[in-house]
Amino acid sequence: MPILNMQIMQGHSTAQKAQLLQNCSQAVVDSIAAPLPSIRIVLEEVAAEHVIVAGEIGKPMALVIARLIEGRTPEKKAALIAAVSRAVHHSLDISEQDVRVIVTDVPKTDMGVAGGITALAAGR
């Protein structure tokens, strides 16, 4: 597991979105050593008129919510935040000032993994 939910503005090309997904997957692998098969990312597009950033409606932005099984160090989380922010910036040319990454720890008892068991039961 990590599971990332990403929100971006509509209007990016299919190639840009594919690059974003690939770059963010690799950022997770590189920053917290998560195995690629465990990474899930869901990308959502939001209409420009439904976004306000710093008082400006329609300003380009990205919001990434990363859910992790509890137990990673603050340093690993900081590395993940930085790596995902850079991946979004490089993929979509959005200023890193307008990228937000939020990390949430999920207790091992509250995360289902492969086979429909908890992360705790899976020994994670």
PDB file of N, CA and C in Angstrom, residues 44-112:
ATOM      1  N   GLU A  44      -7.988  12.227 -10.336  1.00  0.00           N
ATOM      2  CA  GLU A  44      -9.266  12.885 -10.563  1.00  0.00           C
ATOM      3  C   GLU A  44      -9.009  14.256 -11.179  1.00  0.00           C
ATOM      4  N   GLU A  45      -9.842  14.620 -12.141  1.00  0.00           N
ATOM      5  CA  GLU A  45      -9.735  15.937 -12.763  1.00  0.00           C
ATOM      6  C   GLU A  45     -10.885  16.819 -12.296  1.00  0.00           C
ATOM      7  N   VAL A  46     -10.550  18.064 -12.023  1.00  0.00           N
ATOM      8  CA  VAL A  46     -11.508  19.019 -11.494  1.00  0.00           C
ATOM      9  C   VAL A  46     -11.623  20.189 -12.473  1.00  0.00           C
ATOM     10  N   ALA A  47     -12.843  20.631 -12.713  1.00  0.00           N
ATOM     11  CA  ALA A  47     -13.057  21.788 -13.582  1.00  0.00           C
ATOM     12  C   ALA A  47     -12.439  23.034 -12.960  1.00  0.00           C
ATOM     13  N   ALA A  48     -11.849  23.871 -13.778  1.00  0.00           N
ATOM     14  CA  ALA A  48     -11.173  25.081 -13.297  1.00  0.00           C
ATOM     15  C   ALA A  48     -12.099  25.961 -12.453  1.00  0.00           C
ATOM     16  N   GLU A  49     -13.356  26.021 -12.809  1.00  0.00           N
ATOM     17  CA  GLU A  49     -14.285  26.875 -12.060  1.00  0.00           C
ATOM     18  C   GLU A  49     -14.633  26.309 -10.679  1.00  0.00           C
ATOM     19  N   HIS A  50     -14.159  25.112 -10.388  1.00  0.00           N
ATOM     20  CA  HIS A  50     -14.403  24.493  -9.077  1.00  0.00           C
ATOM     21  C   HIS A  50     -13.177  24.567  -8.163  1.00  0.00           C
ATOM     22  N   VAL A  51     -12.191  25.374  -8.549  1.00  0.00           N
ATOM     23  CA  VAL A  51     -10.946  25.458  -7.782  1.00  0.00           C
ATOM     24  C   VAL A  51     -10.620  26.923  -7.506  1.00  0.00           C
ATOM     25  N   ILE A  52     -10.189  27.178  -6.275  1.00  0.00           N
ATOM     26  CA  ILE A  52      -9.656  28.494  -5.940  1.00  0.00           C
ATOM     27  C   ILE A  52      -8.354  28.292  -5.174  1.00  0.00           C
ATOM     28  N   VAL A  53      -7.324  28.967  -5.612  1.00  0.00           N
ATOM     29  CA  VAL A  53      -6.006  28.900  -4.988  1.00  0.00           C
ATOM     30  C   VAL A  53      -5.549  30.332  -4.744  1.00  0.00           C
ATOM     31  N   ALA A  54      -5.281  30.649  -3.487  1.00  0.00           N
ATOM     32  CA  ALA A  54      -4.800  31.982  -3.113  1.00  0.00           C
ATOM     33  C   ALA A  54      -5.720  33.083  -3.653  1.00  0.00           C
ATOM     34  N   GLY A  55      -7.025  32.809  -3.606  1.00  0.00           N
ATOM     35  CA  GLY A  55      -8.007  33.792  -4.045  1.00  0.00           C
ATOM     36  C   GLY A  55      -8.250  33.841  -5.542  1.00  0.00           C
ATOM     37  N   GLU A  56      -7.571  33.001  -6.300  1.00  0.00           N
ATOM     38  CA  GLU A  56      -7.686  33.015  -7.760  1.00  0.00           C
ATOM     39  C   GLU A  56      -8.430  31.765  -8.244  1.00  0.00           C
ATOM     40  N   ILE A  57      -9.624  31.981  -8.783  1.00  0.00           N
ATOM     41  CA  ILE A  57     -10.403  30.868  -9.320  1.00  0.00           C
ATOM     42  C   ILE A  57      -9.736  30.375 -10.597  1.00  0.00           C
ATOM     43  N   GLY A  58      -9.574  29.058 -10.671  1.00  0.00           N
ATOM     44  CA  GLY A  58      -9.012  28.435 -11.865  1.00  0.00           C
ATOM     45  C   GLY A  58      -7.506  28.403 -11.931  1.00  0.00           C
ATOM     46  N   LYS A  59      -6.831  28.797 -10.844  1.00  0.00           N
ATOM     47  CA  LYS A  59      -5.369  28.756 -10.841  1.00  0.00           C
ATOM     48  C   LYS A  59      -4.906  27.295 -10.841  1.00  0.00           C
ATOM     49  N   PRO A  60      -3.926  26.952 -11.676  1.00  0.00           N
ATOM     50  CA  PRO A  60      -3.439  25.566 -11.711  1.00  0.00           C
ATOM     51  C   PRO A  60      -2.948  25.109 -10.341  1.00  0.00           C
ATOM     52  N   MET A  61      -3.312  23.873  -9.986  1.00  0.00           N
ATOM     53  CA  MET A  61      -2.927  23.321  -8.695  1.00  0.00           C
ATOM     54  C   MET A  61      -2.981  21.809  -8.774  1.00  0.00           C
ATOM     55  N   ALA A  62      -2.419  21.179  -7.761  1.00  0.00           N
ATOM     56  CA  ALA A  62      -2.560  19.737  -7.583  1.00  0.00           C
ATOM     57  C   ALA A  62      -2.635  19.462  -6.093  1.00  0.00           C
ATOM     58  N   LEU A  63      -3.491  18.523  -5.726  1.00  0.00           N
ATOM     59  CA  LEU A  63      -3.631  18.078  -4.353  1.00  0.00           C
ATOM     60  C   LEU A  63      -3.453  16.566  -4.351  1.00  0.00           C
ATOM     61  N   VAL A  64      -2.535  16.089  -3.517  1.00  0.00           N
ATOM     62  CA  VAL A  64      -2.264  14.658  -3.420  1.00  0.00           C
ATOM     63  C   VAL A  64      -2.460  14.233  -1.971  1.00  0.00           C
ATOM     64  N   ILE A  65      -3.353  13.275  -1.763  1.00  0.00           N
ATOM     65  CA  ILE A  65      -3.550  12.669  -0.452  1.00  0.00           C
ATOM     66  C   ILE A  65      -2.897  11.294  -0.514  1.00  0.00           C
ATOM     67  N   ALA A  66      -1.891  11.067   0.313  1.00  0.00           N
ATOM     68  CA  ALA A  66      -1.165   9.796   0.331  1.00  0.00           C
ATOM     69  C   ALA A  66      -1.497   9.069   1.627  1.00  0.00           C
ATOM     70  N   ARG A  67      -2.075   7.881   1.489  1.00  0.00           N
ATOM     71  CA  ARG A  67      -2.385   7.054   2.651  1.00  0.00           C
ATOM     72  C   ARG A  67      -1.346   5.946   2.754  1.00  0.00           C
ATOM     73  N   LEU A  68      -0.736   5.853   3.926  1.00  0.00           N
ATOM     74  CA  LEU A  68       0.334   4.887   4.162  1.00  0.00           C
ATOM     75  C   LEU A  68       0.003   4.033   5.371  1.00  0.00           C
ATOM     76  N   ILE A  69       0.408   2.776   5.335  1.00  0.00           N
ATOM     77  CA  ILE A  69       0.329   1.964   6.539  1.00  0.00           C
ATOM     78  C   ILE A  69       1.254   2.609   7.570  1.00  0.00           C
ATOM     79  N   GLU A  70       0.761   2.744   8.783  1.00  0.00           N
ATOM     80  CA  GLU A  70       1.520   3.411   9.840  1.00  0.00           C
ATOM     81  C   GLU A  70       2.902   2.795  10.015  1.00  0.00           C
ATOM     82  N   GLY A  71       3.821   3.637  10.493  1.00  0.00           N
ATOM     83  CA  GLY A  71       5.131   3.126  10.859  1.00  0.00           C
ATOM     84  C   GLY A  71       6.311   3.771  10.153  1.00  0.00           C
ATOM     85  N   ARG A  72       6.072   4.592   9.140  1.00  0.00           N
ATOM     86  CA  ARG A  72       7.201   5.228   8.467  1.00  0.00           C
ATOM     87  C   ARG A  72       7.686   6.427   9.267  1.00  0.00           C
ATOM     88  N   THR A  73       8.974   6.676   9.189  1.00  0.00           N
ATOM     89  CA  THR A  73       9.590   7.761   9.951  1.00  0.00           C
ATOM     90  C   THR A  73       9.200   9.122   9.370  1.00  0.00           C
ATOM     91  N   PRO A  74       9.318  10.171  10.184  1.00  0.00           N
ATOM     92  CA  PRO A  74       9.090  11.520   9.658  1.00  0.00           C
ATOM     93  C   PRO A  74      10.003  11.828   8.465  1.00  0.00           C
ATOM     94  N   GLU A  75      11.222  11.308   8.468  1.00  0.00           N
ATOM     95  CA  GLU A  75      12.150  11.557   7.356  1.00  0.00           C
ATOM     96  C   GLU A  75      11.644  10.906   6.067  1.00  0.00           C
ATOM     97  N   LYS A  76      11.120   9.690   6.174  1.00  0.00           N
ATOM     98  CA  LYS A  76      10.568   9.011   4.994  1.00  0.00           C
ATOM     99  C   LYS A  76       9.348   9.764   4.459  1.00  0.00           C
ATOM    100  N   LYS A  77       8.508  10.226   5.364  1.00  0.00           N
ATOM    101  CA  LYS A  77       7.325  10.986   4.938  1.00  0.00           C
ATOM    102  C   LYS A  77       7.729  12.287   4.255  1.00  0.00           C
ATOM    103  N   ALA A  78       8.723  12.975   4.798  1.00  0.00           N
ATOM    104  CA  ALA A  78       9.219  14.207   4.180  1.00  0.00           C
ATOM    105  C   ALA A  78       9.789  13.925   2.802  1.00  0.00           C
ATOM    106  N   ALA A  79      10.500  12.815   2.660  1.00  0.00           N
ATOM    107  CA  ALA A  79      11.053  12.431   1.359  1.00  0.00           C
ATOM    108  C   ALA A  79       9.934  12.151   0.361  1.00  0.00           C
ATOM    109  N   LEU A  80       8.878  11.494   0.817  1.00  0.00           N
ATOM    110  CA  LEU A  80       7.730  11.219  -0.056  1.00  0.00           C
ATOM    111  C   LEU A  80       7.067  12.506  -0.504  1.00  0.00           C
ATOM    112  N   ILE A  81       6.830  13.412   0.424  1.00  0.00           N
ATOM    113  CA  ILE A  81       6.206  14.693   0.087  1.00  0.00           C
ATOM    114  C   ILE A  81       7.037  15.426  -0.969  1.00  0.00           C
ATOM    115  N   ALA A  82       8.329  15.507  -0.759  1.00  0.00           N
ATOM    116  CA  ALA A  82       9.201  16.216  -1.707  1.00  0.00           C
ATOM    117  C   ALA A  82       9.223  15.526  -3.068  1.00  0.00           C
ATOM    118  N   ALA A  83       9.331  14.206  -3.078  1.00  0.00           N
ATOM    119  CA  ALA A  83       9.422  13.472  -4.344  1.00  0.00           C
ATOM    120  C   ALA A  83       8.135  13.573  -5.146  1.00  0.00           C
ATOM    121  N   VAL A  84       6.987  13.462  -4.485  1.00  0.00           N
ATOM    122  CA  VAL A  84       5.709  13.557  -5.197  1.00  0.00           C
ATOM    123  C   VAL A  84       5.494  14.981  -5.704  1.00  0.00           C
ATOM    124  N   SER A  85       5.839  15.963  -4.895  1.00  0.00           N
ATOM    125  CA  SER A  85       5.707  17.361  -5.331  1.00  0.00           C
ATOM    126  C   SER A  85       6.535  17.618  -6.590  1.00  0.00           C
ATOM    127  N   ARG A  86       7.771  17.134  -6.592  1.00  0.00           N
ATOM    128  CA  ARG A  86       8.626  17.294  -7.783  1.00  0.00           C
ATOM    129  C   ARG A  86       8.048  16.557  -8.987  1.00  0.00           C
ATOM    130  N   ALA A  87       7.526  15.357  -8.757  1.00  0.00           N
ATOM    131  CA  ALA A  87       6.959  14.572  -9.865  1.00  0.00           C
ATOM    132  C   ALA A  87       5.775  15.292 -10.498  1.00  0.00           C
ATOM    133  N   VAL A  88       4.921  15.879  -9.677  1.00  0.00           N
ATOM    134  CA  VAL A  88       3.779  16.636 -10.205  1.00  0.00           C
ATOM    135  C   VAL A  88       4.285  17.838 -11.001  1.00  0.00           C
ATOM    136  N   HIS A  89       5.218  18.568 -10.419  1.00  0.00           N
ATOM    137  CA  HIS A  89       5.778  19.749 -11.090  1.00  0.00           C
ATOM    138  C   HIS A  89       6.373  19.388 -12.454  1.00  0.00           C
ATOM    139  N   HIS A  90       7.198  18.358 -12.488  1.00  0.00           N
ATOM    140  CA  HIS A  90       7.861  17.987 -13.739  1.00  0.00           C
ATOM    141  C   HIS A  90       6.902  17.400 -14.762  1.00  0.00           C
ATOM    142  N   SER A  91       5.853  16.755 -14.311  1.00  0.00           N
ATOM    143  CA  SER A  91       4.908  16.125 -15.234  1.00  0.00           C
ATOM    144  C   SER A  91       3.924  17.115 -15.836  1.00  0.00           C
ATOM    145  N   LEU A  92       3.481  18.080 -15.039  1.00  0.00           N
ATOM    146  CA  LEU A  92       2.406  18.979 -15.469  1.00  0.00           C
ATOM    147  C   LEU A  92       2.812  20.436 -15.563  1.00  0.00           C
ATOM    148  N   ASP A  93       4.064  20.742 -15.199  1.00  0.00           N
ATOM    149  CA  ASP A  93       4.563  22.116 -15.197  1.00  0.00           C
ATOM    150  C   ASP A  93       3.728  23.030 -14.295  1.00  0.00           C
ATOM    151  N   ILE A  94       3.282  22.474 -13.174  1.00  0.00           N
ATOM    152  CA  ILE A  94       2.608  23.261 -12.144  1.00  0.00           C
ATOM    153  C   ILE A  94       3.678  23.685 -11.139  1.00  0.00           C
ATOM    154  N   SER A  95       3.640  24.937 -10.736  1.00  0.00           N
ATOM    155  CA  SER A  95       4.593  25.407  -9.737  1.00  0.00           C
ATOM    156  C   SER A  95       4.492  24.553  -8.473  1.00  0.00           C
ATOM    157  N   GLU A  96       5.648  24.192  -7.905  1.00  0.00           N
ATOM    158  CA  GLU A  96       5.621  23.449  -6.652  1.00  0.00           C
ATOM    159  C   GLU A  96       4.963  24.256  -5.538  1.00  0.00           C
ATOM    160  N   GLN A  97       4.874  25.570  -5.708  1.00  0.00           N
ATOM    161  CA  GLN A  97       4.174  26.411  -4.734  1.00  0.00           C
ATOM    162  C   GLN A  97       2.683  26.094  -4.708  1.00  0.00           C
ATOM    163  N   ASP A  98       2.181  25.500  -5.787  1.00  0.00           N
ATOM    164  CA  ASP A  98       0.749  25.207  -5.906  1.00  0.00           C
ATOM    165  C   ASP A  98       0.441  23.715  -5.869  1.00  0.00           C
ATOM    166  N   VAL A  99       1.396  22.943  -5.372  1.00  0.00           N
ATOM    167  CA  VAL A  99       1.210  21.505  -5.170  1.00  0.00           C
ATOM    168  C   VAL A  99       1.161  21.261  -3.671  1.00  0.00           C
ATOM    169  N   ARG A 100       0.172  20.522  -3.236  1.00  0.00           N
ATOM    170  CA  ARG A 100       0.068  20.139  -1.830  1.00  0.00           C
ATOM    171  C   ARG A 100       0.018  18.621  -1.746  1.00  0.00           C
ATOM    172  N   VAL A 101       0.793  18.073  -0.822  1.00  0.00           N
ATOM    173  CA  VAL A 101       0.828  16.636  -0.555  1.00  0.00           C
ATOM    174  C   VAL A 101       0.520  16.447   0.919  1.00  0.00           C
ATOM    175  N   ILE A 102      -0.486  15.648   1.211  1.00  0.00           N
ATOM    176  CA  ILE A 102      -0.892  15.364   2.585  1.00  0.00           C
ATOM    177  C   ILE A 102      -0.696  13.876   2.823  1.00  0.00           C
ATOM    178  N   VAL A 103       0.030  13.545   3.870  1.00  0.00           N
ATOM    179  CA  VAL A 103       0.290  12.144   4.220  1.00  0.00           C
ATOM    180  C   VAL A 103      -0.569  11.776   5.420  1.00  0.00           C
ATOM    181  N   THR A 104      -1.264  10.669   5.295  1.00  0.00           N
ATOM    182  CA  THR A 104      -2.092  10.156   6.379  1.00  0.00           C
ATOM    183  C   THR A 104      -1.651   8.739   6.706  1.00  0.00           C
ATOM    184  N   ASP A 105      -1.377   8.496   7.990  1.00  0.00           N
ATOM    185  CA  ASP A 105      -1.072   7.146   8.443  1.00  0.00           C
ATOM    186  C   ASP A 105      -2.368   6.387   8.693  1.00  0.00           C
ATOM    187  N   VAL A 106      -2.411   5.155   8.237  1.00  0.00           N
ATOM    188  CA  VAL A 106      -3.564   4.288   8.457  1.00  0.00           C
ATOM    189  C   VAL A 106      -3.122   3.158   9.389  1.00  0.00           C
ATOM    190  N   PRO A 107      -3.818   2.962  10.502  1.00  0.00           N
ATOM    191  CA  PRO A 107      -3.449   1.851  11.385  1.00  0.00           C
ATOM    192  C   PRO A 107      -3.485   0.517  10.636  1.00  0.00           C
ATOM    193  N   LYS A 108      -2.593  -0.374  11.008  1.00  0.00           N
ATOM    194  CA  LYS A 108      -2.490  -1.679  10.343  1.00  0.00           C
ATOM    195  C   LYS A 108      -3.789  -2.474  10.446  1.00  0.00           C
ATOM    196  N   THR A 109      -4.575  -2.202  11.472  1.00  0.00           N
ATOM    197  CA  THR A 109      -5.862  -2.881  11.638  1.00  0.00           C
ATOM    198  C   THR A 109      -6.940  -2.317  10.730  1.00  0.00           C
ATOM    199  N   ASP A 110      -6.676  -1.146  10.139  1.00  0.00           N
ATOM    200  CA  ASP A 110      -7.689  -0.449   9.347  1.00  0.00           C
ATOM    201  C   ASP A 110      -7.420  -0.474   7.846  1.00  0.00           C
ATOM    202  N   MET A 111      -6.400  -1.189   7.408  1.00  0.00           N
ATOM    203  CA  MET A 111      -6.070  -1.253   5.992  1.00  0.00           C
ATOM    204  C   MET A 111      -6.183  -2.690   5.512  1.00  0.00           C
ATOM    205  N   GLY A 112      -7.014  -2.884   4.509  1.00  0.00           N
ATOM    206  CA  GLY A 112      -7.109  -4.193   3.881  1.00  0.00           C
ATOM    207  C   GLY A 112      -6.053  -4.300   2.797  1.00  0.00           C
TER     208      GLY A 112
END
